C-alpha atoms as one frame of an Amber mdcrd trajectory, in Angstrom:
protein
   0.000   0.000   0.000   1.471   3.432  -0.921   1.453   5.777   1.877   1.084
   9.235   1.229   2.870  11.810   3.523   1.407  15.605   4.106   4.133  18.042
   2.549   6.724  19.270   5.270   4.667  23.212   6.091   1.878  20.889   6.896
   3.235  19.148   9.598   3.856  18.642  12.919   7.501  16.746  13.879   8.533
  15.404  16.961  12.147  15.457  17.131  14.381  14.210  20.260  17.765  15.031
  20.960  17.242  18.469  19.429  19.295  20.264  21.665  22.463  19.915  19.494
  24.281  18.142  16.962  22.114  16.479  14.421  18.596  17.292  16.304  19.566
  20.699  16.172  19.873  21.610  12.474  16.595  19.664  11.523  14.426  21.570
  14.162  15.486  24.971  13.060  15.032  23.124   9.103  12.444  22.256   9.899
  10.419  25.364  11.081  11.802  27.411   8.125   9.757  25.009   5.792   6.747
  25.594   7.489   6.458  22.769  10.236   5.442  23.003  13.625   8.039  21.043
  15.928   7.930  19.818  19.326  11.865  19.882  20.523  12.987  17.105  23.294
  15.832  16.669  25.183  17.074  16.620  28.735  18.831  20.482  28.448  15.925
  22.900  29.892  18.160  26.060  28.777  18.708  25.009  25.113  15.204  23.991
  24.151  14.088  27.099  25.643  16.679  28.940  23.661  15.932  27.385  20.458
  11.752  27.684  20.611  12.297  31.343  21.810  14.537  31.785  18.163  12.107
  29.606  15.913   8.983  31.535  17.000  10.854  34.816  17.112  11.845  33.671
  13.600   7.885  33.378  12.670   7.526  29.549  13.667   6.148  27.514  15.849
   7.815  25.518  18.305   7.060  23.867  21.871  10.076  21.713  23.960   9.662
  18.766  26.479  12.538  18.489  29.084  13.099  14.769  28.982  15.058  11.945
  28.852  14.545   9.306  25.809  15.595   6.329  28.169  12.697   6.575  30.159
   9.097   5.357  29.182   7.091   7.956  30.970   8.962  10.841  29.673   8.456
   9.751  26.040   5.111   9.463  26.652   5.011  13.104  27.555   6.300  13.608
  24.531   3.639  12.574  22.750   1.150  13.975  25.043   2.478  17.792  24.804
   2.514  17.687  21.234  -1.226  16.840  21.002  -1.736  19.172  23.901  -0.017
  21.851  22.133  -1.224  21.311  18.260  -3.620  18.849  18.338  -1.033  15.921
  17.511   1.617  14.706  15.504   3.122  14.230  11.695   6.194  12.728  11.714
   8.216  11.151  14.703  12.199  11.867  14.732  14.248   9.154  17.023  17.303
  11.813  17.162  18.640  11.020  20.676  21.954   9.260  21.030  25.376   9.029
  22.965  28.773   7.201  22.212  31.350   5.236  24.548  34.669   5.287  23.153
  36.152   2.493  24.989  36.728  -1.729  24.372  34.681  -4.446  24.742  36.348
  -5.516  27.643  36.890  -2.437  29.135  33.227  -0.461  29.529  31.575  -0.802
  32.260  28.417  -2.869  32.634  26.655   0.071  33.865  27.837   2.103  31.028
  26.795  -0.043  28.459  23.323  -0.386  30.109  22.815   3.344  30.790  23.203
   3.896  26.874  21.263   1.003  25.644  18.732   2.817  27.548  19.179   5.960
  25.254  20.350   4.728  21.792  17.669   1.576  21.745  15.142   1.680  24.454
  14.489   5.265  23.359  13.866   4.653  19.850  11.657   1.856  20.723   9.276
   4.045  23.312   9.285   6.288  20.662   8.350   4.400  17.726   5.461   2.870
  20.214   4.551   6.190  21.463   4.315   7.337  17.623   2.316   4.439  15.895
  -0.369   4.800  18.834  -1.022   7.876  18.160  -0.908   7.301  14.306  -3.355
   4.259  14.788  -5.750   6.385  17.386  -5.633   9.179  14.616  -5.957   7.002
  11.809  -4.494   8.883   9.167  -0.864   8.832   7.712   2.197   9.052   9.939
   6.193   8.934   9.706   8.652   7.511  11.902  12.316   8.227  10.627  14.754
   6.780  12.825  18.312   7.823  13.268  21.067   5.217  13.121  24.525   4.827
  11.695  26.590   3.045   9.367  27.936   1.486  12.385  24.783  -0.390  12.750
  25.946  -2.284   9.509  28.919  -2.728  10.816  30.432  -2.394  14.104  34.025
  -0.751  14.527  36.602  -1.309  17.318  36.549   1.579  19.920  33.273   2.339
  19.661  31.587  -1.286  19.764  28.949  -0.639  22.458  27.625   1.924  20.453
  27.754  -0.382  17.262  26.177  -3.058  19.149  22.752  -0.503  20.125  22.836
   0.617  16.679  22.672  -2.900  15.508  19.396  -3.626  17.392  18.035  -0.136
  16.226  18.391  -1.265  12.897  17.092  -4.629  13.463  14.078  -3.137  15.426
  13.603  -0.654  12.434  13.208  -3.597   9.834  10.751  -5.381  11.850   8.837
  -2.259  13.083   8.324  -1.558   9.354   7.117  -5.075   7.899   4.813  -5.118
  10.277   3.257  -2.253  10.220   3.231  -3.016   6.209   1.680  -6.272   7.014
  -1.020  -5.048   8.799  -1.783  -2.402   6.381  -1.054   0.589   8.695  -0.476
   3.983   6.890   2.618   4.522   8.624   6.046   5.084   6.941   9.388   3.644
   9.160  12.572   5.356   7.920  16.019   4.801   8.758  18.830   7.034   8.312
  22.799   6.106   8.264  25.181   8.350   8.484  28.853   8.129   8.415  31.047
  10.165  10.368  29.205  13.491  11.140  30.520  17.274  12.405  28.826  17.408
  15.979  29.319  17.438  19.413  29.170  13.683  19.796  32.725  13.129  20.732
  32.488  15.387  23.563  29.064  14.354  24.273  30.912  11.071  25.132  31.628
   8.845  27.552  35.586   8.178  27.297  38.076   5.458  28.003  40.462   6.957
  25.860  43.765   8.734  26.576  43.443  11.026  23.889  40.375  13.197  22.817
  37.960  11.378  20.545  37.707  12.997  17.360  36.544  12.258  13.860  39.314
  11.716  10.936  38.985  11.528   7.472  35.494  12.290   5.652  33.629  14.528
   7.919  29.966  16.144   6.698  27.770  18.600   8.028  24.733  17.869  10.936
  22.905  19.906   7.961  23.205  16.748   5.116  21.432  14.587   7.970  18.616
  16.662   8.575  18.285  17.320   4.952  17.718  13.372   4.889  15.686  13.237
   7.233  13.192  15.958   6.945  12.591  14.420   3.390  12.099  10.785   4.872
   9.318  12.995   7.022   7.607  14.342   3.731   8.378  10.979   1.128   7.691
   7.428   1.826  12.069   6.060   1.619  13.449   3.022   3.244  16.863   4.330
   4.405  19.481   7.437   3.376  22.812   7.282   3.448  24.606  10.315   4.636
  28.411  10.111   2.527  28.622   7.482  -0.315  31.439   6.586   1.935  29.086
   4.865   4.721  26.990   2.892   1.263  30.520   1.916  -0.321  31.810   0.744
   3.672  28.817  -1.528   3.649  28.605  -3.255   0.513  32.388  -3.941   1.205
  31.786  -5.560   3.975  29.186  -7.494   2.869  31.196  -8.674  -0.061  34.877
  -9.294   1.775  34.401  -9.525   5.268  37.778 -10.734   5.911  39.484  -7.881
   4.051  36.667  -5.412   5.867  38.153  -6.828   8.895  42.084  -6.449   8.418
  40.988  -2.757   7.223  39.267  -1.885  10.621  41.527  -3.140  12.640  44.278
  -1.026  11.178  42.401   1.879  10.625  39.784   2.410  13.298  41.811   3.281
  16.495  43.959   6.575  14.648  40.745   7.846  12.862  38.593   8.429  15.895
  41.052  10.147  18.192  43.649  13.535  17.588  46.251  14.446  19.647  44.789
  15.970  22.413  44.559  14.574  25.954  41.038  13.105  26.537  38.439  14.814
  28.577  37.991  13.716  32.147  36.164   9.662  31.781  33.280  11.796  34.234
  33.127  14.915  31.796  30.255  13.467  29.309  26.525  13.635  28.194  26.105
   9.843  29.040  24.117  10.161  32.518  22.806  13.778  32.557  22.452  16.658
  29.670  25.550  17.703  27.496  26.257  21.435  26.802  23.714  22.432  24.049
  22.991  25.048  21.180  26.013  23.552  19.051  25.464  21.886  16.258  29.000
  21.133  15.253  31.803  19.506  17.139  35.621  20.181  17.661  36.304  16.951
  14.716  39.935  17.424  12.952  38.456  15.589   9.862  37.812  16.870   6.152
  35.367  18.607   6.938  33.015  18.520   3.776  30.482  21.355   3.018  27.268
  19.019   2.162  26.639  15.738   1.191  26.086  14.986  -2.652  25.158  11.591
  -2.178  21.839  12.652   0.166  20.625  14.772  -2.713  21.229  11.156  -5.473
  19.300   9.347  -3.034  16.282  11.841  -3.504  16.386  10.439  -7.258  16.191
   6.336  -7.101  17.743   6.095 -10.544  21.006   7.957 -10.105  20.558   5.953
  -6.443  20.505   2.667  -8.558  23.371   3.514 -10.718  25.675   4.469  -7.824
  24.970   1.820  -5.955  25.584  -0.719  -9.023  29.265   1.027  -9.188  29.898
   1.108  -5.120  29.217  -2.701  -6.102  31.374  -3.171  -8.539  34.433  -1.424
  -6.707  33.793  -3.231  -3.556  33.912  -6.890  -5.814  36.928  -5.249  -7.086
  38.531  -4.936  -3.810  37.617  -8.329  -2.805  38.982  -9.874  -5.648  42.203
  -8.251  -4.763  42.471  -9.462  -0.832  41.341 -13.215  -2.265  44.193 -12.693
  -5.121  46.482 -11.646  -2.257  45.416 -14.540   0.189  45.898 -16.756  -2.557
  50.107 -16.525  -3.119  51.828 -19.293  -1.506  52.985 -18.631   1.941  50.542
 -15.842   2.322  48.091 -17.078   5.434
């Protein structure tokens, strides 16, 4: 059944982490093209900040102080937006936080505190968002924020893979279903690669130097570009960087050679020079610093993402993908050439 979504300055959007980083850019996108957006996140000061600037700016905006990782404060989520226009549109899962650390190495606690925010939070809200779509009874959108990490875990940051993974997995089955049963309700999922935002300070630490994103770095602007038109146009997933798409077809093609890659390339590239913060100086258990939406990354930092705006046309999508394809059997065919001389293990 095709599912047909209310233009963007006809809605109403729920987005959570909005405070900063990613959340940040698509509120303040949002309201410029005409939503109405209800802002959550656990810093009071910033969401009052931004709603006083979006309805100075001529828009409409509420906030809800909570915290994604609890039930009850998703629900209120829900409940102000209805109390404040009458209901919802689309539903953004936003809210996240990273552990740089090893397996071995995070704490139990740790892991469990951010399981709470990266995958029980996406799950209250996807349950707090089809309810209301089912009550209402007319079309609805739930775009869901995850990572191309969630394809494919990394060392360093594997407790964070490991949530990302379930979101994912929760994402697929959230959607069949509700395809199954013939709901009007579109479930979204968006993957980007390494992004400009506060989410290395916003995180918890192990590390002796200061995490920090190398290599291919785009703006919090590209993601909320993808996901504000996930809100307005029925799309499976969006890839932020062709980088993230090529990553994962590699790995699904030479999982060996994906391997070998990461594990020389994934401590250096998510850590500079500079000491770490303090292991106690994060966003994991209480509210980062808010109102930024980029971060303090030493990457290449890239002005936009041209691959978001091919994904917004499925042929040139197909056609890229059939070459990220192609070069990722290319590499393959080199490791298994490699692995193949004598004496070569």
């Amino acid at each position: 059944m095709a599912v047909k979504l209310k233009p963007l300055s006809e809605q109403v959007i729920v987005i959570t982490g909005a405070s900063s980083g990613i959340g940040l850019p698509t509120a303040r996108m949002a309201a410029k093209k005409g939503a109405k957006v209800v802002v959550a996140a656990r810093n009071r000061e910033a969401l009052h900040n931004l709603v006083n600037e979006i309805n100075a700016s001529g828009g409409r905006a509420e906030f809800v102080v909570a915290d994604v990782g609890v039930e009850e404060d998703v629900k209120r989520i829900g409940e102000a937006a209805v109390a404040a226009f009458g209901g919802f549109d689309t539903w953004v899962n936003n809210a996240g936080i990273s552990i740089f650390g090893s397996a071995l190495e995070v704490s139990i606690p740790d892991m469990k505190r951010m399981f709470d925010t990266n995958f029980w939070g996406v799950v209250y809200g996807c349950r707090t968002a089809v309810a209301h779509f089912r009550e209402r009874g007319g079309p609805g959108a739930i775009v869901n924020v995850g990572t191309l990490f969630g394809d494919r875990a990394p060392m360093v940051q594997g407790t964070y893979a490991a949530a990302k993974h379930a979101v994912h997995g929760y994402n697929d089955m959230l959607r069949m279903e509700l395809e199954a049963a013939g709901d009007p309700i579109t479930v979204s999922l968006i993957k980007p690669g390494r992004i400009d935002t506060p989410y290395n300070e916003h995180a918890r630490s192990y590390l002796d130097k200061q995490p920090s994103h190398q290599g291919m770095v785009y703006p919090p602007a590209s993601v909320a570009e993808s996901i504000l038109f996930c809100a307005a146009h029925p799309k499976r997933e969006m890839y932020v960087g062709f980088q993230a798409k090529f990553f994962v077809k590699l790995a699904g093609i030479a999982p060996r050679f994906t391997d070998k890659l990461m594990e020389k390339v994934d401590y250096p590239t998510q850590h500079d020079e500079r000491p770490s913060r303090d292991v106690e100086d994060n966003a994991l258990y209480h509210a980062g610093y808010g109102l930024q939406e980029r971060g303090t990354n030493a990457g290449w930092k890239r002005p936009r993402s041209l691959y978001v705006k091919v994904q917004k046309h499925p042929a040139l999508t197909w056609w890229i993908t059939i070459a990220g394809i192609g070069l990722a059997a290319a590499a393959w065919n080199a490791n298994r050439k490699v692995n193949a001389k004598p004496g070569v293990a």
